[in-house]
């Protein structure tokens, strides 16, 4: 369960932040266009903050993990995967994502 200081922020995070990728945009984007892809930077910042403050929120982590199934550059995939692993992403919590990440690395 997330720390009590995180609880007041959780609602705003779920409501206002783009945690999951927009599937139509992601499918149409070429790898060179990822830098401009809406939502990825925000998702990376949220994942880094969760890892930094040791917040294990399964719902938020699950939404962020959807980015790992997209054709991200390997360097960005590794950083995002590491942050999510730090807050509980694993074979046990997301086997499909874990298999995909291992296959990409």
CSV table of N, CA, C and O in Angstrom, one decimal:
chain,number,residue,atom,x,y,z
A,1,UNK,N,0.9,-1.2,0.0
A,1,UNK,CA,0.0,0.0,0.0
A,1,UNK,C,0.9,1.2,0.0
A,1,UNK,O,1.8,1.3,0.7
A,2,UNK,N,0.5,2.2,-0.9
A,2,UNK,CA,1.4,3.4,-0.9
A,2,UNK,C,1.4,4.2,0.4
A,2,UNK,O,0.5,4.1,1.2
A,3,UNK,N,2.4,4.9,0.6
A,3,UNK,CA,2.6,5.6,1.9
A,3,UNK,C,1.5,6.6,2.0
A,3,UNK,O,1.0,7.2,1.0
A,4,UNK,N,1.1,7.0,3.3
A,4,UNK,CA,0.0,7.9,3.5
A,4,UNK,C,0.2,9.3,2.9
A,4,UNK,O,-0.7,9.9,2.4
A,5,UNK,N,1.4,9.7,2.7
A,5,UNK,CA,1.7,11.1,2.1
A,5,UNK,C,1.4,11.0,0.6
A,5,UNK,O,1.2,12.1,0.0
A,6,UNK,N,1.4,9.8,0.0
A,6,UNK,CA,1.1,9.7,-1.4
A,6,UNK,C,-0.4,9.7,-1.7
A,6,UNK,O,-0.8,10.1,-2.8
A,7,UNK,N,-1.2,9.2,-0.8
A,7,UNK,CA,-2.6,9.1,-1.0
A,7,UNK,C,-3.3,10.3,-1.5
A,7,UNK,O,-4.1,10.2,-2.4
A,8,UNK,N,-3.1,11.5,-1.0
A,8,UNK,CA,-3.7,12.7,-1.5
A,8,UNK,C,-3.3,13.0,-2.9
A,8,UNK,O,-4.1,13.6,-3.7
A,9,UNK,N,-2.1,12.6,-3.3
A,9,UNK,CA,-1.7,12.9,-4.7
A,9,UNK,C,-2.2,11.9,-5.7
A,9,UNK,O,-2.2,12.1,-6.9
A,10,UNK,N,-2.5,10.7,-5.2
A,10,UNK,CA,-2.8,9.6,-6.1
A,10,UNK,C,-4.0,9.9,-7.1
A,10,UNK,O,-4.0,9.6,-8.3
A,11,UNK,N,-5.1,10.5,-6.5
A,11,UNK,CA,-6.2,10.8,-7.4
A,11,UNK,C,-5.9,11.8,-8.5
A,11,UNK,O,-6.3,11.6,-9.7
A,12,UNK,N,-5.1,12.8,-8.2
A,12,UNK,CA,-4.7,13.7,-9.3
A,12,UNK,C,-3.8,13.1,-10.3
A,12,UNK,O,-3.9,13.3,-11.5
A,13,UNK,N,-2.9,12.2,-9.8
A,13,UNK,CA,-2.0,11.5,-10.7
A,13,UNK,C,-2.8,10.6,-11.7
A,13,UNK,O,-2.6,10.6,-12.9
A,14,UNK,N,-3.8,9.9,-11.2
A,14,UNK,CA,-4.6,9.0,-12.0
A,14,UNK,C,-5.5,9.8,-13.0
A,14,UNK,O,-5.7,9.4,-14.1
A,15,UNK,N,-5.9,11.0,-12.5
A,15,UNK,CA,-6.9,11.8,-13.3
A,15,UNK,C,-6.2,12.6,-14.3
A,15,UNK,O,-6.6,12.7,-15.5
A,16,UNK,N,-5.0,13.2,-14.0
A,16,UNK,CA,-4.4,14.2,-14.9
A,16,UNK,C,-3.2,13.8,-15.6
A,16,UNK,O,-2.9,14.4,-16.6
A,17,UNK,N,-2.6,12.7,-15.2
A,17,UNK,CA,-1.3,12.3,-15.9
A,17,UNK,C,-1.6,11.3,-16.9
A,17,UNK,O,-2.5,10.4,-16.7
A,18,UNK,N,-0.9,11.3,-18.0
A,18,UNK,CA,-1.0,10.3,-19.1
A,18,UNK,C,-0.1,9.2,-18.7
A,18,UNK,O,1.1,9.2,-19.1
A,19,UNK,N,-0.6,8.2,-18.0
A,19,UNK,CA,0.2,7.1,-17.6
A,19,UNK,C,0.3,6.0,-18.6
A,19,UNK,O,1.4,5.4,-18.8
A,20,UNK,N,-0.7,5.7,-19.3
A,20,UNK,CA,-0.7,4.7,-20.4
A,20,UNK,C,-0.5,5.4,-21.7
A,20,UNK,O,-0.9,6.5,-22.0
A,21,UNK,N,0.1,4.6,-22.6
A,21,UNK,CA,0.3,5.2,-24.0
A,21,UNK,C,-1.0,5.3,-24.8
A,21,UNK,O,-1.9,4.4,-24.5
A,22,UNK,N,-1.1,6.2,-25.6
A,22,UNK,CA,-2.2,6.4,-26.5
A,22,UNK,C,-2.0,5.4,-27.7
A,22,UNK,O,-1.1,5.6,-28.5
A,23,UNK,N,-2.7,4.3,-27.7
A,23,UNK,CA,-2.4,3.2,-28.7
A,23,UNK,C,-2.4,3.7,-30.1
A,23,UNK,O,-1.6,3.2,-30.9
A,24,UNK,N,-3.3,4.6,-30.6
A,24,UNK,CA,-3.3,5.0,-31.9
A,24,UNK,C,-2.0,5.8,-32.3
A,24,UNK,O,-1.4,5.6,-33.3
A,25,UNK,N,-1.6,6.7,-31.4
A,25,UNK,CA,-0.4,7.5,-31.6
A,25,UNK,C,0.8,6.6,-31.7
A,25,UNK,O,1.7,6.7,-32.5
A,26,UNK,N,0.9,5.6,-30.7
A,26,UNK,CA,2.1,4.8,-30.7
A,26,UNK,C,2.2,3.9,-31.9
A,26,UNK,O,3.3,3.8,-32.4
A,27,UNK,N,1.1,3.4,-32.4
A,27,UNK,CA,1.2,2.5,-33.6
A,27,UNK,C,1.7,3.3,-34.8
A,27,UNK,O,2.4,2.8,-35.6
A,28,UNK,N,1.3,4.6,-34.9
A,28,UNK,CA,1.6,5.4,-36.1
A,28,UNK,C,3.0,6.0,-36.0
A,28,UNK,O,3.5,6.5,-37.0
A,29,UNK,N,3.6,6.1,-34.8
A,29,UNK,CA,4.8,6.8,-34.6
A,29,UNK,C,6.0,5.9,-35.1
A,29,UNK,O,6.1,4.8,-34.8
A,30,UNK,N,6.9,6.6,-35.8
A,30,UNK,CA,8.2,5.9,-36.2
A,30,UNK,C,9.1,6.1,-35.0
A,30,UNK,O,9.0,7.1,-34.2
A,31,UNK,N,10.2,5.3,-34.9
A,31,UNK,CA,11.1,5.4,-33.8
A,31,UNK,C,11.7,6.8,-33.6
A,31,UNK,O,11.9,7.3,-32.5
A,32,UNK,N,12.0,7.5,-34.7
A,32,UNK,CA,12.5,8.8,-34.7
A,32,UNK,C,11.6,9.8,-34.1
A,32,UNK,O,12.0,10.9,-33.6
A,33,UNK,N,10.3,9.5,-34.1
A,33,UNK,CA,9.3,10.5,-33.6
A,33,UNK,C,9.0,10.3,-32.1
A,33,UNK,O,8.2,11.0,-31.5
A,34,UNK,N,9.6,9.3,-31.5
A,34,UNK,CA,9.3,9.0,-30.1
A,34,UNK,C,9.6,10.2,-29.1
A,34,UNK,O,8.9,10.4,-28.1
A,35,UNK,N,10.6,11.0,-29.5
A,35,UNK,CA,10.9,12.1,-28.6
A,35,UNK,C,9.7,13.1,-28.5
A,35,UNK,O,9.5,13.7,-27.4
A,36,UNK,N,8.9,13.2,-29.5
A,36,UNK,CA,7.8,14.1,-29.5
A,36,UNK,C,6.5,13.4,-29.1
A,36,UNK,O,5.5,14.0,-29.0
A,37,UNK,N,6.5,12.1,-28.8
A,37,UNK,CA,5.3,11.3,-28.5
A,37,UNK,C,4.8,11.8,-27.2
A,37,UNK,O,5.4,11.7,-26.1
A,38,UNK,N,3.5,12.2,-27.2
A,38,UNK,CA,2.9,12.7,-26.0
A,38,UNK,C,2.7,11.7,-24.9
A,38,UNK,O,2.3,10.6,-25.2
A,39,UNK,N,3.2,12.0,-23.8
A,39,UNK,CA,2.9,11.1,-22.6
A,39,UNK,C,4.1,10.3,-22.1
A,39,UNK,O,4.2,9.9,-21.0
A,40,UNK,N,5.1,10.0,-23.0
A,40,UNK,CA,6.2,9.2,-22.6
A,40,UNK,C,7.0,9.9,-21.6
A,40,UNK,O,7.4,9.3,-20.5
A,41,UNK,N,7.4,11.1,-21.8
A,41,UNK,CA,8.2,11.8,-20.8
A,41,UNK,C,7.5,11.9,-19.4
A,41,UNK,O,8.1,11.7,-18.4
A,42,UNK,N,6.2,12.2,-19.5
A,42,UNK,CA,5.4,12.2,-18.2
A,42,UNK,C,5.5,10.9,-17.5
A,42,UNK,O,5.6,10.8,-16.3
A,43,UNK,N,5.3,9.8,-18.3
A,43,UNK,CA,5.3,8.5,-17.7
A,43,UNK,C,6.7,8.2,-17.1
A,43,UNK,O,6.7,7.6,-16.0
A,44,UNK,N,7.7,8.6,-17.8
A,44,UNK,CA,9.1,8.3,-17.3
A,44,UNK,C,9.3,9.1,-15.9
A,44,UNK,O,9.9,8.6,-15.0
A,45,UNK,N,8.8,10.3,-15.9
A,45,UNK,CA,8.9,11.1,-14.6
A,45,UNK,C,8.2,10.5,-13.5
A,45,UNK,O,8.6,10.5,-12.3
A,46,UNK,N,6.9,10.1,-13.8
A,46,UNK,CA,6.1,9.4,-12.7
A,46,UNK,C,6.8,8.2,-12.2
A,46,UNK,O,6.9,7.9,-11.0
A,47,UNK,N,7.3,7.3,-13.1
A,47,UNK,CA,8.0,6.1,-12.7
A,47,UNK,C,9.2,6.4,-11.9
A,47,UNK,O,9.5,5.7,-10.9
A,48,UNK,N,10.0,7.4,-12.3
A,48,UNK,CA,11.2,7.8,-11.5
A,48,UNK,C,10.8,8.3,-10.1
A,48,UNK,O,11.5,7.9,-9.1
A,49,UNK,N,9.7,9.0,-10.0
A,49,UNK,CA,9.3,9.5,-8.7
A,49,UNK,C,8.8,8.4,-7.8
A,49,UNK,O,9.1,8.3,-6.6
A,50,UNK,N,8.0,7.4,-8.4
A,50,UNK,CA,7.6,6.3,-7.6
A,50,UNK,C,8.8,5.5,-7.1
A,50,UNK,O,8.8,5.1,-5.9
A,51,UNK,N,9.8,5.3,-7.9
A,51,UNK,CA,11.0,4.6,-7.5
A,51,UNK,C,11.7,5.3,-6.4
A,51,UNK,O,12.2,4.8,-5.4
A,52,UNK,N,11.9,6.6,-6.6
A,52,UNK,CA,12.6,7.5,-5.7
A,52,UNK,C,12.0,7.5,-4.3
A,52,UNK,O,12.7,7.4,-3.3
A,53,UNK,N,10.7,7.5,-4.3
A,53,UNK,CA,10.0,7.6,-3.0
A,53,UNK,C,9.5,6.2,-2.5
A,53,UNK,O,8.7,6.2,-1.6
A,54,UNK,N,9.9,5.2,-3.2
A,54,UNK,CA,9.5,3.8,-2.9
A,54,UNK,C,8.0,3.6,-2.7
A,54,UNK,O,7.6,3.1,-1.7
A,55,UNK,N,7.3,4.1,-3.7
A,55,UNK,CA,5.8,4.0,-3.7
A,55,UNK,C,5.4,2.8,-4.5
A,55,UNK,O,5.6,2.8,-5.7
A,56,UNK,N,4.8,1.8,-3.9
A,56,UNK,CA,4.4,0.6,-4.6
A,56,UNK,C,2.9,0.6,-4.9
A,56,UNK,O,2.1,0.2,-4.0
A,57,UNK,N,2.5,1.2,-6.0
A,57,UNK,CA,1.1,1.4,-6.3
A,57,UNK,C,0.8,0.5,-7.6
A,57,UNK,O,1.2,0.8,-8.7
A,58,UNK,N,0.1,-0.6,-7.4
A,58,UNK,CA,0.0,-1.6,-8.4
A,58,UNK,C,-0.8,-1.0,-9.6
A,58,UNK,O,-0.5,-1.3,-10.8
A,59,UNK,N,-1.8,-0.2,-9.4
A,59,UNK,CA,-2.6,0.3,-10.5
A,59,UNK,C,-1.8,1.3,-11.3
A,59,UNK,O,-1.8,1.2,-12.6
A,60,UNK,N,-1.1,2.2,-10.7
A,60,UNK,CA,-0.2,3.1,-11.5
A,60,UNK,C,0.9,2.4,-12.2
A,60,UNK,O,1.2,2.6,-13.3
A,61,UNK,N,1.5,1.5,-11.4
A,61,UNK,CA,2.6,0.7,-12.0
A,61,UNK,C,2.1,-0.1,-13.3
A,61,UNK,O,2.8,-0.1,-14.3
A,62,UNK,N,0.9,-0.7,-13.2
A,62,UNK,CA,0.4,-1.4,-14.3
A,62,UNK,C,0.1,-0.5,-15.5
A,62,UNK,O,0.4,-1.0,-16.7
A,63,UNK,N,-0.4,0.7,-15.3
A,63,UNK,CA,-0.6,1.6,-16.4
A,63,UNK,C,0.7,2.0,-17.0
A,63,UNK,O,0.9,2.0,-18.3
A,64,UNK,N,1.7,2.3,-16.2
A,64,UNK,CA,3.0,2.7,-16.7
A,64,UNK,C,3.7,1.5,-17.5
A,64,UNK,O,4.4,1.8,-18.5
A,65,UNK,N,3.5,0.3,-17.0
A,65,UNK,CA,4.1,-0.8,-17.6
A,65,UNK,C,3.7,-1.0,-19.1
A,65,UNK,O,4.4,-1.7,-19.9
A,66,UNK,N,2.5,-0.5,-19.4
A,66,UNK,CA,2.0,-0.6,-20.8
A,66,UNK,C,3.0,0.0,-21.8
A,66,UNK,O,3.1,-0.4,-22.9
A,67,UNK,N,3.8,1.0,-21.3
A,67,UNK,CA,4.8,1.7,-22.2
A,67,UNK,C,5.9,0.7,-22.6
A,67,UNK,O,6.4,0.8,-23.7
A,68,UNK,N,6.1,-0.3,-21.7
A,68,UNK,CA,7.2,-1.2,-22.0
A,68,UNK,C,6.9,-2.2,-23.1
A,68,UNK,O,7.8,-2.9,-23.7
A,69,UNK,N,5.6,-2.3,-23.5
A,69,UNK,CA,5.2,-3.1,-24.6
A,69,UNK,C,5.3,-2.4,-25.9
A,69,UNK,O,5.0,-3.0,-27.0
A,70,UNK,N,5.6,-1.2,-25.9
A,70,UNK,CA,5.7,-0.3,-27.1
A,70,UNK,C,7.1,-0.3,-27.7
A,70,UNK,O,8.1,-0.6,-26.9
A,71,UNK,N,7.3,0.1,-28.9
A,71,UNK,CA,8.6,0.1,-29.5
A,71,UNK,C,9.5,1.2,-29.1
A,71,UNK,O,9.9,2.1,-29.8
A,72,UNK,N,9.8,1.3,-27.8
A,72,UNK,CA,10.7,2.3,-27.2
A,72,UNK,C,12.1,2.1,-27.6
A,72,UNK,O,12.5,0.9,-27.8
A,73,UNK,N,12.9,3.1,-27.7
A,73,UNK,CA,14.4,2.9,-27.8
A,73,UNK,C,14.9,2.2,-26.6
A,73,UNK,O,14.4,2.3,-25.5
A,74,UNK,N,15.8,1.3,-26.8
A,74,UNK,CA,16.3,0.4,-25.7
A,74,UNK,C,16.8,1.2,-24.5
A,74,UNK,O,16.5,0.8,-23.4
A,75,UNK,N,17.4,2.3,-24.7
A,75,UNK,CA,17.9,3.1,-23.5
A,75,UNK,C,16.8,3.6,-22.7
A,75,UNK,O,16.8,3.5,-21.4
A,76,UNK,N,15.7,4.0,-23.3
A,76,UNK,CA,14.5,4.5,-22.5
A,76,UNK,C,13.8,3.3,-21.9
A,76,UNK,O,13.3,3.4,-20.8
A,77,UNK,N,13.7,2.2,-22.6
A,77,UNK,CA,13.0,1.0,-22.1
A,77,UNK,C,13.7,0.5,-20.9
A,77,UNK,O,13.1,0.2,-19.9
A,78,UNK,N,15.1,0.5,-20.9
A,78,UNK,CA,15.8,0.0,-19.7
A,78,UNK,C,15.6,0.9,-18.5
A,78,UNK,O,15.4,0.4,-17.4
A,79,UNK,N,15.6,2.2,-18.7
A,79,UNK,CA,15.4,3.1,-17.5
A,79,UNK,C,14.0,2.9,-16.9
A,79,UNK,O,13.8,2.8,-15.7
A,80,UNK,N,13.0,2.9,-17.8
A,80,UNK,CA,11.6,2.8,-17.4
A,80,UNK,C,11.4,1.4,-16.7
A,80,UNK,O,10.8,1.4,-15.6
A,81,UNK,N,12.0,0.4,-17.3
A,81,UNK,CA,11.8,-1.0,-16.7
A,81,UNK,C,12.5,-1.0,-15.3
A,81,UNK,O,11.9,-1.6,-14.4
A,82,UNK,N,13.6,-0.4,-15.2
A,82,UNK,CA,14.3,-0.4,-13.9
A,82,UNK,C,13.5,0.3,-12.8
A,82,UNK,O,13.4,-0.2,-11.7
A,83,UNK,N,13.0,1.5,-13.2
A,83,UNK,CA,12.2,2.2,-12.2
A,83,UNK,C,10.9,1.4,-11.8
A,83,UNK,O,10.6,1.3,-10.6
A,84,UNK,N,10.3,0.8,-12.7
A,84,UNK,CA,9.1,0.0,-12.4
A,84,UNK,C,9.5,-1.3,-11.6
A,84,UNK,O,8.7,-1.7,-10.8
A,85,UNK,N,10.6,-1.9,-11.9
A,85,UNK,CA,11.0,-3.1,-11.2
A,85,UNK,C,11.3,-2.7,-9.7
A,85,UNK,O,11.0,-3.4,-8.8
A,86,UNK,N,11.8,-1.5,-9.5
A,86,UNK,CA,12.1,-1.0,-8.2
A,86,UNK,C,10.8,-0.9,-7.3
A,86,UNK,O,10.9,-0.9,-6.1
A,87,UNK,N,9.7,-0.7,-8.0
A,87,UNK,CA,8.4,-0.6,-7.3
A,87,UNK,C,7.5,-1.8,-7.4
A,87,UNK,O,6.3,-1.7,-7.3
A,88,UNK,N,8.1,-2.9,-7.8
A,88,UNK,CA,7.4,-4.1,-7.8
A,88,UNK,C,7.0,-4.8,-9.1
A,88,UNK,O,6.4,-5.9,-9.1
A,89,UNK,N,7.4,-4.3,-10.2
A,89,UNK,CA,7.1,-4.9,-11.5
A,89,UNK,C,8.0,-6.2,-11.6
A,89,UNK,O,9.2,-6.0,-11.4
A,90,UNK,N,7.4,-7.3,-11.9
A,90,UNK,CA,8.2,-8.5,-11.9
A,90,UNK,C,7.4,-9.6,-12.7
A,90,UNK,O,6.3,-9.3,-13.2
A,91,UNK,N,8.0,-10.8,-12.9
A,91,UNK,CA,7.4,-11.9,-13.5
A,91,UNK,C,6.0,-12.2,-12.8
A,91,UNK,O,5.1,-12.5,-13.4
A,92,UNK,N,6.0,-12.1,-11.5
A,92,UNK,CA,4.8,-12.4,-10.7
A,92,UNK,C,3.7,-11.4,-10.9
A,92,UNK,O,2.5,-11.8,-10.9
A,93,UNK,N,4.1,-10.1,-11.1
A,93,UNK,CA,3.0,-9.1,-11.2
A,93,UNK,C,2.6,-8.8,-12.6
A,93,UNK,O,1.5,-8.3,-12.8
A,94,UNK,N,3.5,-9.0,-13.6
A,94,UNK,CA,3.2,-8.7,-15.0
A,94,UNK,C,4.1,-9.6,-15.9
A,94,UNK,O,5.0,-9.2,-16.5
A,95,UNK,N,3.7,-10.9,-16.0
A,95,UNK,CA,4.5,-11.8,-16.8
A,95,UNK,C,4.7,-11.5,-18.2
A,95,UNK,O,5.8,-11.6,-18.8
A,96,UNK,N,3.6,-11.0,-18.9
A,96,UNK,CA,3.7,-10.6,-20.3
A,96,UNK,C,4.7,-9.5,-20.5
A,96,UNK,O,5.6,-9.5,-21.4
A,97,UNK,N,4.7,-8.5,-19.6
A,97,UNK,CA,5.6,-7.4,-19.7
A,97,UNK,C,7.0,-7.8,-19.5
A,97,UNK,O,8.0,-7.5,-20.2
A,98,UNK,N,7.2,-8.6,-18.4
A,98,UNK,CA,8.5,-9.1,-18.1
A,98,UNK,C,9.1,-9.9,-19.2
A,98,UNK,O,10.3,-9.7,-19.6
A,99,UNK,N,8.4,-10.8,-19.9
A,99,UNK,CA,8.9,-11.5,-21.0
A,99,UNK,C,9.3,-10.6,-22.2
A,99,UNK,O,10.3,-10.8,-22.8
A,100,UNK,N,8.4,-9.6,-22.4
A,100,UNK,CA,8.7,-8.7,-23.5
A,100,UNK,C,10.0,-7.9,-23.3
A,100,UNK,O,10.8,-7.7,-24.2
A,101,UNK,N,10.2,-7.4,-22.0
A,101,UNK,CA,11.4,-6.7,-21.7
A,101,UNK,C,12.6,-7.5,-21.8
A,101,UNK,O,13.6,-7.1,-22.4
A,102,UNK,N,12.6,-8.8,-21.3
A,102,UNK,CA,13.7,-9.7,-21.4
A,102,UNK,C,14.0,-9.9,-22.9
A,102,UNK,O,15.2,-10.0,-23.3
A,103,UNK,N,13.0,-10.1,-23.7
A,103,UNK,CA,13.3,-10.3,-25.2
A,103,UNK,C,13.9,-9.2,-25.9
A,103,UNK,O,14.7,-9.3,-26.8
A,104,UNK,N,13.6,-7.9,-25.4
A,104,UNK,CA,14.1,-6.7,-26.0
A,104,UNK,C,15.6,-6.5,-25.6
A,104,UNK,O,16.3,-5.8,-26.3
A,105,UNK,N,15.9,-7.0,-24.4
A,105,UNK,CA,17.3,-6.7,-23.9
A,105,UNK,C,18.2,-7.9,-24.2
A,105,UNK,O,19.0,-8.3,-24.5
